[in-house]
PDB file of C-alpha atoms in Angstrom:
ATOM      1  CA  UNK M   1      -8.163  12.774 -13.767  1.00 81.00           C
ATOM      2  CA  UNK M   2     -11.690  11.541 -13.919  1.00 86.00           C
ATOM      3  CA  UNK M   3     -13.846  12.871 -11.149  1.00 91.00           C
ATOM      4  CA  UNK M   4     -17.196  11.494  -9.909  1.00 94.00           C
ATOM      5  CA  UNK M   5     -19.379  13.255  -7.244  1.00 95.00           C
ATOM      6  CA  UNK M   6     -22.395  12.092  -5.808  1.00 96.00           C
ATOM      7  CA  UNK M   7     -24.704  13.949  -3.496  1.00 96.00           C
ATOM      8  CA  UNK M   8     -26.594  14.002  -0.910  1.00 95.00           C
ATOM      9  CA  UNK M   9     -23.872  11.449   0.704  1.00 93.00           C
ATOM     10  CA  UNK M  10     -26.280  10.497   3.509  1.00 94.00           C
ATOM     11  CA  UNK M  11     -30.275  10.310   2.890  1.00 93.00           C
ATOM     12  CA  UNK M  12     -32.639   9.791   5.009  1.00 93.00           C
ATOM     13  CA  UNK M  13     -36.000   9.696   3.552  1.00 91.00           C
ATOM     14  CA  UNK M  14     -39.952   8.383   5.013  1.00 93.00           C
ATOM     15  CA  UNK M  15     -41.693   5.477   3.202  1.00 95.00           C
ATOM     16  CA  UNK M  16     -43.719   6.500   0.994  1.00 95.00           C
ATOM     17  CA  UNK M  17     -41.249   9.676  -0.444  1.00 95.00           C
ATOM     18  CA  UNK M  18     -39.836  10.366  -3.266  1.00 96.00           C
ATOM     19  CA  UNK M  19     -36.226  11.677  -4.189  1.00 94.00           C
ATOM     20  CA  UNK M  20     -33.385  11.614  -6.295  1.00 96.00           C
ATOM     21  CA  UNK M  21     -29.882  10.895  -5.937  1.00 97.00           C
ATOM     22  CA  UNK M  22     -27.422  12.618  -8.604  1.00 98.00           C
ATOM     23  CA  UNK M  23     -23.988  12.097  -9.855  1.00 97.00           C
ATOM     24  CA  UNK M  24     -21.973  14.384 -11.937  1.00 96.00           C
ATOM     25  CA  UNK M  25     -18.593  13.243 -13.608  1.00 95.00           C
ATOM     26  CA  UNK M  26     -15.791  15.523 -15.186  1.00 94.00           C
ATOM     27  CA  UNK M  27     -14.891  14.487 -18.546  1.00 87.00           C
ATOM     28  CA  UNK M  28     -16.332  12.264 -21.347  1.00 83.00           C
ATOM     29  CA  UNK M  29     -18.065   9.347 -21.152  1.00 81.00           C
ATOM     30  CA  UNK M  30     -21.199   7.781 -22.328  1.00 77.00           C
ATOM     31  CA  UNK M  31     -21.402   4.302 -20.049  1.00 87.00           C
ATOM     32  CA  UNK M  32     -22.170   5.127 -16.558  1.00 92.00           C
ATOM     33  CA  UNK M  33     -23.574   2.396 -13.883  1.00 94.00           C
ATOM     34  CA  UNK M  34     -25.537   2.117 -10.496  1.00 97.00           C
ATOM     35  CA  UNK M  35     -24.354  -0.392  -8.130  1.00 96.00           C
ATOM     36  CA  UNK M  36     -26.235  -1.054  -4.738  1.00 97.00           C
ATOM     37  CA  UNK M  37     -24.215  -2.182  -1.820  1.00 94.00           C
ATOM     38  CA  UNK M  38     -25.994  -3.523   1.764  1.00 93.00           C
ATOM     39  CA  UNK M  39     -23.706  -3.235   4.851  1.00 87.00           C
ATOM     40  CA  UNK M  40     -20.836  -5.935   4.622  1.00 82.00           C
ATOM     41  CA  UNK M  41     -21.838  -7.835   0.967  1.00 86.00           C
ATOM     42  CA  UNK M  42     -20.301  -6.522  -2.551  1.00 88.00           C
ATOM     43  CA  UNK M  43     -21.912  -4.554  -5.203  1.00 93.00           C
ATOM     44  CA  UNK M  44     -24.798  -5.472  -6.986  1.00 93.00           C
ATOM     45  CA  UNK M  45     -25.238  -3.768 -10.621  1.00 92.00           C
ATOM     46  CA  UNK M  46     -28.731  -1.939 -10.931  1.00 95.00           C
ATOM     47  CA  UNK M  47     -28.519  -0.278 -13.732  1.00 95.00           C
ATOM     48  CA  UNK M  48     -26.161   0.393 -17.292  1.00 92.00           C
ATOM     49  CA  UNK M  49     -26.563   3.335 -18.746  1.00 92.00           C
ATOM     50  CA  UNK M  50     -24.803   3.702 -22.050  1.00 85.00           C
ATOM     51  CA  UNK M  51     -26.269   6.844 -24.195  1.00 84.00           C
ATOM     52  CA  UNK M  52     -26.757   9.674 -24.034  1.00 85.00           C
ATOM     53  CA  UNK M  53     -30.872  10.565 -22.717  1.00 87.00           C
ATOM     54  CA  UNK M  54     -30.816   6.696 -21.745  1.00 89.00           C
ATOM     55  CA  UNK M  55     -33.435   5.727 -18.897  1.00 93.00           C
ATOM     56  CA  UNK M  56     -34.051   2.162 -16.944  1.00 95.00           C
ATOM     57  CA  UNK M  57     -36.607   1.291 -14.853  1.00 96.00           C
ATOM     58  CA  UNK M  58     -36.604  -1.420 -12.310  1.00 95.00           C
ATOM     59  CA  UNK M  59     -39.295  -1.283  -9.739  1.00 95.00           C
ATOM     60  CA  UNK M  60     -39.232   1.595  -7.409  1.00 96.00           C
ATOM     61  CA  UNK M  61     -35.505   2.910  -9.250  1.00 97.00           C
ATOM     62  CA  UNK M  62     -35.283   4.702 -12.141  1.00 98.00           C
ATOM     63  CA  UNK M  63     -31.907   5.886 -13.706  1.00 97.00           C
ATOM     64  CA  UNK M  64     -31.070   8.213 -16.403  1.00 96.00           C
ATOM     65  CA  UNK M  65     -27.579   9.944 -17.851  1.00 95.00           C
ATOM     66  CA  UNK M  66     -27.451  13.131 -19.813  1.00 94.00           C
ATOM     67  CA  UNK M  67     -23.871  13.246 -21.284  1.00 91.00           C
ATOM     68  CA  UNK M  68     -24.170  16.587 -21.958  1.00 92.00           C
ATOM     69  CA  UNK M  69     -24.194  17.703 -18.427  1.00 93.00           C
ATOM     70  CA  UNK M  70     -22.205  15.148 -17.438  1.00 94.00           C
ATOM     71  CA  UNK M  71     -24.910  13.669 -15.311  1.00 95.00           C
ATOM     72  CA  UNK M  72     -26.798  10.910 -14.038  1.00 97.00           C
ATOM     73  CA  UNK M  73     -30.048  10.590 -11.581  1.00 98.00           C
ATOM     74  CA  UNK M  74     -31.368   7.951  -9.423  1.00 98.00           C
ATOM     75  CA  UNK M  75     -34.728   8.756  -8.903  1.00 97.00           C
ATOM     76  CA  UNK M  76     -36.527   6.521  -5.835  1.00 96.00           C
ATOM     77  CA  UNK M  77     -40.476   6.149  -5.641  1.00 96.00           C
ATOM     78  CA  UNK M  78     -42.729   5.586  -2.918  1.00 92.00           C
ATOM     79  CA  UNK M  79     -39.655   4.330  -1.125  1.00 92.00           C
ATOM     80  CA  UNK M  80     -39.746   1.304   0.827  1.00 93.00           C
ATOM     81  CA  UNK M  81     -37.744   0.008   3.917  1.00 93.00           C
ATOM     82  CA  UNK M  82     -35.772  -2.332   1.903  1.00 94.00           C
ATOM     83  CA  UNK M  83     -34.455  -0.212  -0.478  1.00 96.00           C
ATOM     84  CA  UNK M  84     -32.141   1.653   2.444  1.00 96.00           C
ATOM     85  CA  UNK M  85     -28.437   0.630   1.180  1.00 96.00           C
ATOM     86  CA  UNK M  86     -25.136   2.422  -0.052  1.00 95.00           C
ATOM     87  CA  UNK M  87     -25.860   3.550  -3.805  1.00 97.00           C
ATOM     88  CA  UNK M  88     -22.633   3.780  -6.108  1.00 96.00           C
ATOM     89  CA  UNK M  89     -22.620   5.582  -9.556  1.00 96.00           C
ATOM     90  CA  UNK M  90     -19.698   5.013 -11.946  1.00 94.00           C
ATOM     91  CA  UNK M  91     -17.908   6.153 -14.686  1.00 92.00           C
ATOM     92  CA  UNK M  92     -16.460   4.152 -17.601  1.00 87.00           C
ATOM     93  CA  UNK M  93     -12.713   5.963 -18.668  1.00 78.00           C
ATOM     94  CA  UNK M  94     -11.526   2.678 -20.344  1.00 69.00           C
ATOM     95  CA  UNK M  95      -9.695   3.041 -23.605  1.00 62.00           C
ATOM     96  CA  UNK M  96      -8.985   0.245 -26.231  1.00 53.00           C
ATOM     97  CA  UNK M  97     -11.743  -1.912 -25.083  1.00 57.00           C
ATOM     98  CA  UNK M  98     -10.662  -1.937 -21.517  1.00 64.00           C
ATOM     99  CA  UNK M  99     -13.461  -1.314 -18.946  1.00 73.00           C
ATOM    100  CA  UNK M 100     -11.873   1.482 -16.088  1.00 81.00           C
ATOM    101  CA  UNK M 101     -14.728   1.987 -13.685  1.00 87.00           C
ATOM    102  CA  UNK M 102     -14.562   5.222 -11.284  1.00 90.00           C
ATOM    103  CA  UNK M 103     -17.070   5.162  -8.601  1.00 93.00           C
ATOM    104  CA  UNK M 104     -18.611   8.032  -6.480  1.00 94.00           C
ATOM    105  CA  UNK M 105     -18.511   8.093  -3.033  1.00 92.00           C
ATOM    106  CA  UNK M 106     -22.196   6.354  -2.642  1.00 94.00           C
ATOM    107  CA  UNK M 107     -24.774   7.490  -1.051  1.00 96.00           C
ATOM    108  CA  UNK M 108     -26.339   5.698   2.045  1.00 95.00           C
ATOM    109  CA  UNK M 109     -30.158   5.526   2.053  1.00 96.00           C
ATOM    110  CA  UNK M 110     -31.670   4.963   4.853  1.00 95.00           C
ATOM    111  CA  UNK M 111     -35.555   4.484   4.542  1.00 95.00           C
ATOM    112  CA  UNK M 112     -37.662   5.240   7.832  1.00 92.00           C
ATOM    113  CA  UNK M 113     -40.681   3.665   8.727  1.00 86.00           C
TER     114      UNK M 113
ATOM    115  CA  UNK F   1     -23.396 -15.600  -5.599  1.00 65.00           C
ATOM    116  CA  UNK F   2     -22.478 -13.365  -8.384  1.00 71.00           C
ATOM    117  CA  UNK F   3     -20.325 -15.979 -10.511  1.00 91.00           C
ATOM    118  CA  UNK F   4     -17.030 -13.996  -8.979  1.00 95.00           C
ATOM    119  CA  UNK F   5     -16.305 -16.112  -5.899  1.00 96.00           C
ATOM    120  CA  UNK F   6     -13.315 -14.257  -3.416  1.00 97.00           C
ATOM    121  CA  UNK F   7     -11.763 -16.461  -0.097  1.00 97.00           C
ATOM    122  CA  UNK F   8     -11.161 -16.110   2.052  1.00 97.00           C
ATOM    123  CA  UNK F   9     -13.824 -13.677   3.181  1.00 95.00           C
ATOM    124  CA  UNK F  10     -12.181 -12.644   6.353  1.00 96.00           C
ATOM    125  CA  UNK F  11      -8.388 -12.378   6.941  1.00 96.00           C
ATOM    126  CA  UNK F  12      -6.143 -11.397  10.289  1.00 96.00           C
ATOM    127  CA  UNK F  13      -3.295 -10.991   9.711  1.00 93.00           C
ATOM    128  CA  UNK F  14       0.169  -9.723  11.307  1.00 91.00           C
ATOM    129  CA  UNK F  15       2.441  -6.941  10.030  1.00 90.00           C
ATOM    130  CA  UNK F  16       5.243  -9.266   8.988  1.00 88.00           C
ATOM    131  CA  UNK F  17       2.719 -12.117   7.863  1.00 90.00           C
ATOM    132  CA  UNK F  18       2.280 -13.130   4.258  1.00 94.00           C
ATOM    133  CA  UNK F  19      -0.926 -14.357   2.785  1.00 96.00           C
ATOM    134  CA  UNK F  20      -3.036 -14.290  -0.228  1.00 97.00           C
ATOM    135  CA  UNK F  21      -6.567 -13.306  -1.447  1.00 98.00           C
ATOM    136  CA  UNK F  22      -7.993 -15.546  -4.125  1.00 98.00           C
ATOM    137  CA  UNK F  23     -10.570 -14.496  -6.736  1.00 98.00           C
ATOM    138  CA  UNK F  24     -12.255 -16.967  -9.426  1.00 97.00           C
ATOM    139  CA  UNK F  25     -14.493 -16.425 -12.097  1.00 96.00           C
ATOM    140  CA  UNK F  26     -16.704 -18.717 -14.416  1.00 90.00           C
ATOM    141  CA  UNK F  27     -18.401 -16.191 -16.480  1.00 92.00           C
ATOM    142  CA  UNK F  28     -16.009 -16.361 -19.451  1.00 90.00           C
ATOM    143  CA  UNK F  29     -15.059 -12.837 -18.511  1.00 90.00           C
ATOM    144  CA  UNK F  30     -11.842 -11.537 -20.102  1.00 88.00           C
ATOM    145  CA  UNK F  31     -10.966  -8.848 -17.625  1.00 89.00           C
ATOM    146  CA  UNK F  32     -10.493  -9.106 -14.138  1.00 92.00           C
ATOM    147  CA  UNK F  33      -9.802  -6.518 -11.223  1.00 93.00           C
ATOM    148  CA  UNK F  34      -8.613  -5.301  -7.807  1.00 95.00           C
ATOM    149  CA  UNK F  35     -10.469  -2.501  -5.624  1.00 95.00           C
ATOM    150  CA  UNK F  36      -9.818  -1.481  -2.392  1.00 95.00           C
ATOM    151  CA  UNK F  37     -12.478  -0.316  -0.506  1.00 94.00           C
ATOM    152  CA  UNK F  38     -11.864   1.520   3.208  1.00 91.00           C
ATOM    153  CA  UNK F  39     -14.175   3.434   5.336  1.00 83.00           C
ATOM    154  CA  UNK F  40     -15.553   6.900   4.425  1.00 74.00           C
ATOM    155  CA  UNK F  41     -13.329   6.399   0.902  1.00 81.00           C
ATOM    156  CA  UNK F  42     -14.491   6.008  -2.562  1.00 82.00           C
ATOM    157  CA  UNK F  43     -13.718   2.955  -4.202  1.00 90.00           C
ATOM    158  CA  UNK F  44     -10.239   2.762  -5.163  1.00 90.00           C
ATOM    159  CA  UNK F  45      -8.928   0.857  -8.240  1.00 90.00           C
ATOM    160  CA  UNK F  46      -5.978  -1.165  -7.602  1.00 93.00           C
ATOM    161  CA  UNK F  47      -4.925  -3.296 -10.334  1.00 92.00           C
ATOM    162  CA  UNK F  48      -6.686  -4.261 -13.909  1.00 89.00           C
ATOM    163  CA  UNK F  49      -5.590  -7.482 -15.964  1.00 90.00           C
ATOM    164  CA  UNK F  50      -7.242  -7.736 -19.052  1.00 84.00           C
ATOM    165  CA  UNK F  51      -6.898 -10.836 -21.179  1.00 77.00           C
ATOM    166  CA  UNK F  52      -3.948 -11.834 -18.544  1.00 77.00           C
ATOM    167  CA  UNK F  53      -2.249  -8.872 -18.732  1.00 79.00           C
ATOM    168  CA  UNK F  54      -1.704  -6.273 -16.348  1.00 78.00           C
ATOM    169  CA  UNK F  55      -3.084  -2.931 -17.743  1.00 75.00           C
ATOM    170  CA  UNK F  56      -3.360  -0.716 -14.931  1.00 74.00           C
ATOM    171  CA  UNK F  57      -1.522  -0.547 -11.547  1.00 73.00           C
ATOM    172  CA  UNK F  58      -2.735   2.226  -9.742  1.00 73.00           C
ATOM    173  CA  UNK F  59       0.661   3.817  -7.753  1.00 83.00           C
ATOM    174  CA  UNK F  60      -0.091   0.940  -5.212  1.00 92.00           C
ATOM    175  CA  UNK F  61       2.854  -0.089  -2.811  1.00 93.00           C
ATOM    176  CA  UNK F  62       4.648  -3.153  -3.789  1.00 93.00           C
ATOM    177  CA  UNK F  63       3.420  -4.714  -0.249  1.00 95.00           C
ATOM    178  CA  UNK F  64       0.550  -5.608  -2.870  1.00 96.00           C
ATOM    179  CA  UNK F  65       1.689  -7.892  -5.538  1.00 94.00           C
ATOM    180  CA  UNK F  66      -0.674  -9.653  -7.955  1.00 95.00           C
ATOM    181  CA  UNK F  67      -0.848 -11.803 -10.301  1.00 95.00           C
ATOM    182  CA  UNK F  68      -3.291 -13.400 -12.819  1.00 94.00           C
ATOM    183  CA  UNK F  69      -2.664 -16.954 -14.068  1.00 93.00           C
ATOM    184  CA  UNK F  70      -5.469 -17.536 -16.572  1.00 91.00           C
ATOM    185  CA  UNK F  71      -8.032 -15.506 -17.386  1.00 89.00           C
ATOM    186  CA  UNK F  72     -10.643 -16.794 -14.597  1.00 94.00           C
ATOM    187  CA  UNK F  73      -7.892 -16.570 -11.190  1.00 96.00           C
ATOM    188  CA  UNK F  74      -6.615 -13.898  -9.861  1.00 96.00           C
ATOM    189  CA  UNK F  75      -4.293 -13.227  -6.936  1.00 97.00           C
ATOM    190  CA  UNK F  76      -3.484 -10.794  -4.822  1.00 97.00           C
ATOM    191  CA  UNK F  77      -0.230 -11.285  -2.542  1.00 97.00           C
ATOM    192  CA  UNK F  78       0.071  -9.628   0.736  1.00 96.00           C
ATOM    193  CA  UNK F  79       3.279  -9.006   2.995  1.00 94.00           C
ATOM    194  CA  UNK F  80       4.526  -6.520   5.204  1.00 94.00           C
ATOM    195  CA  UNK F  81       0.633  -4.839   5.941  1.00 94.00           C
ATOM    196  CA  UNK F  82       0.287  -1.969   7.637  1.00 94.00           C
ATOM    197  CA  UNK F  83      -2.917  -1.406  10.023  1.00 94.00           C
ATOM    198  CA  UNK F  84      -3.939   1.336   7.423  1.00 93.00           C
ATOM    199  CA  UNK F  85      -4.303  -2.055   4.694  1.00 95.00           C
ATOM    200  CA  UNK F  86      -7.283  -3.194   6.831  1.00 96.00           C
ATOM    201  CA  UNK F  87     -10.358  -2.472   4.500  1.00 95.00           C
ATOM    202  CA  UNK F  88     -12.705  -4.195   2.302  1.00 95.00           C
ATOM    203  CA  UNK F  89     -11.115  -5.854  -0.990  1.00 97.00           C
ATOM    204  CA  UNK F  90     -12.827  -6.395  -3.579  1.00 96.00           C
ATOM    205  CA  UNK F  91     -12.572  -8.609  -6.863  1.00 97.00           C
ATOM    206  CA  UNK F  92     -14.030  -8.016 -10.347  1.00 95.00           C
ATOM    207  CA  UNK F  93     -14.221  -9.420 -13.322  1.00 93.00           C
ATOM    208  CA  UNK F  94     -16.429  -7.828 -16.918  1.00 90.00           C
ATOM    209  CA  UNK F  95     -16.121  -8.430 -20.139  1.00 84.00           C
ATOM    210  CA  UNK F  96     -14.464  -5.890 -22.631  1.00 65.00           C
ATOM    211  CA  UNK F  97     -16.828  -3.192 -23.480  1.00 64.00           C
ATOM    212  CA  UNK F  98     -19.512  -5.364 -21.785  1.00 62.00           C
ATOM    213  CA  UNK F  99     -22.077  -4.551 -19.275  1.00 75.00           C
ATOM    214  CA  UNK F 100     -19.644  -2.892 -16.193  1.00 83.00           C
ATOM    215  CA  UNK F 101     -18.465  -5.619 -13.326  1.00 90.00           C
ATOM    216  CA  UNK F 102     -19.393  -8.210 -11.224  1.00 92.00           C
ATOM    217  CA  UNK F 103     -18.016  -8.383  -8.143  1.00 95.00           C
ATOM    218  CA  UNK F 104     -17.678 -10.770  -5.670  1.00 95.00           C
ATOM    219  CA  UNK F 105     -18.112 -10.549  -1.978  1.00 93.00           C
ATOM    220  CA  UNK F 106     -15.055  -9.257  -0.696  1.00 95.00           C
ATOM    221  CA  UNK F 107     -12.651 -10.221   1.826  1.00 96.00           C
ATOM    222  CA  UNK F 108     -12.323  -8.118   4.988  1.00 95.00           C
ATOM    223  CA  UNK F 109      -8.692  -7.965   5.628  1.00 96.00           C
ATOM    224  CA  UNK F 110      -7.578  -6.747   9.403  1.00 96.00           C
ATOM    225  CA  UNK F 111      -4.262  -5.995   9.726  1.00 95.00           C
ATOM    226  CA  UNK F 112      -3.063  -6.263  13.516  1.00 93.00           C
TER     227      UNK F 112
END
C-alpha cells in the first residue's frame, strides 16, 4: 500500500522567510503533484512533477521530485501573507492509464506578518 | 470555477434521509472521481470511473452508491448516513495519464 508523508504538518513561518515543505512516498512512481487548498474551497493544482530531477517554478513556490529517494520539496521564498493555505503532495499509483492519486496529509502554512 | 462544477455545496441531512451529490464536467475528461475528505484525515479515495466504468471502489460502505452516466456526470447516492459521513466530498475528473485532477468545490455534507 502506497504511503505518502508530509512534514512539518503545521508551519508557521514570518514574511519574508524561507522554508521547505517535503514529502516522501513508499514505492515507485515518477508523477507526483502539489495541490493548494484555502479553508473551505477545493484543491487547486500548483505544480506536476513527472521525472525524475524535475523542478517548476511559479512565483514564490518552487517544486522538485527525486525518484530515487522517493521525494519531493516545496520550497517557499520570501513568503508572503497570502501564500498561508493547506499544501497537498500526491502520488500517482495508477496502472493501465488510470490516474490513482494518493495525497499526504497537507501541510497548513500559516504566514505571519 | 475549475470546469468540475459539484451541487449542492452544502447538504443536511437526516440518518434515514436519501439524497444525492451531483458532479459535472466539461473538460472532455475521461476519468472522473470520488474523495472524501474529513477533519485531521488525509484525503481518502472513494470511487474511480474511468471511461464510465467503475475501476476502483475503495472498501466503502454500500450507504455510498455511485454511479456515472456519461463520461462528464457523476453521482454519488446517499442513504442511511451516519454522523461520522459528515465531511468534505469532493469530485474529480483528469484525463488518462494527463496532468493529475481538477476538482471541484466540494459539498459539505452534515449528517444530523
Amino acid at each position: 500500500e502506497l504511503k505518502v508523508e508530509q512534514n512539518p504538518l503545521f508551519l508557521s513561518m514570518q514574511e519574508g522567510k524561507n522554508y521547505t515543505i517535503y514529502c516522501n512516498y513508499s514505492t515507485t512512481s515518477d508523477r507526483l503533484y502539489w495541490y493548494r487548498q484555502d479553508p473551505g474551497k477545493s484543491l487547486e493544482s500548483l505544480f506536476v512533477l513527472l521525472s525524475n530531477g524535475a523542478v517548476k517554478q511559479e512565483g514564490r513556490l518552487m517544486a522538485s521530485l527525486d525518484t530515487k529517494a522517493r521525494l519531493s520539496t516545496l520550497h517557499i521564498t520570501a513568503a508572503v501573507h497570502d501564500l498561508s493555505a493547506t499544501y497537498f503532495c500526491a502520488v500517482d499509483e495508477g496502472n493501465f492509464g488510470n490516474e490513482k492519486l494518493t495525497f499526504g496529509t497537507g501541510t497548513r502554512l500559516t504566514i505571519i506578518p | 470555477e475549475t470546469g468540475v462544477t459539484q451541487t449542492p455545496r452544502h447538504l443536511v441531512m437526516g440518518m434515514t434521509n436519501k439524497k444525492s451529490l451531483k458532479c459535472e464536467q466539461h473538460l472532455g475528461h475521461n476519468a472522473m472521481y470520488w474523495y472524501k475528505q474529513s477533519a485531521k484525515k488525509p484525503l481518502e479515495l472513494m470511487f474511480v470511473y474511468s471511461l464510465e466504468e467503475r475501476v476502483e471502489n475503495n472498501s466503502v460502505p454500500s450507504r455510498f452508491s455511485p454511479e456515472c452516466p456519461n463520461s462528464s456526470h457523476l453521482f454519488l447516492h446517499l442513504h442511511t448516513l451516519q454522523p461520522e459521513d459528515s465531511a468534505l466530498y469532493l469530485c474529480a475528473s483528469s484525463q488518462v495519464l494527463g496532468n493529475g485532477y481538477t476538482f471541484g468545490s466540494g459539498t459539505r455534507l452534515t449528517v444530523v
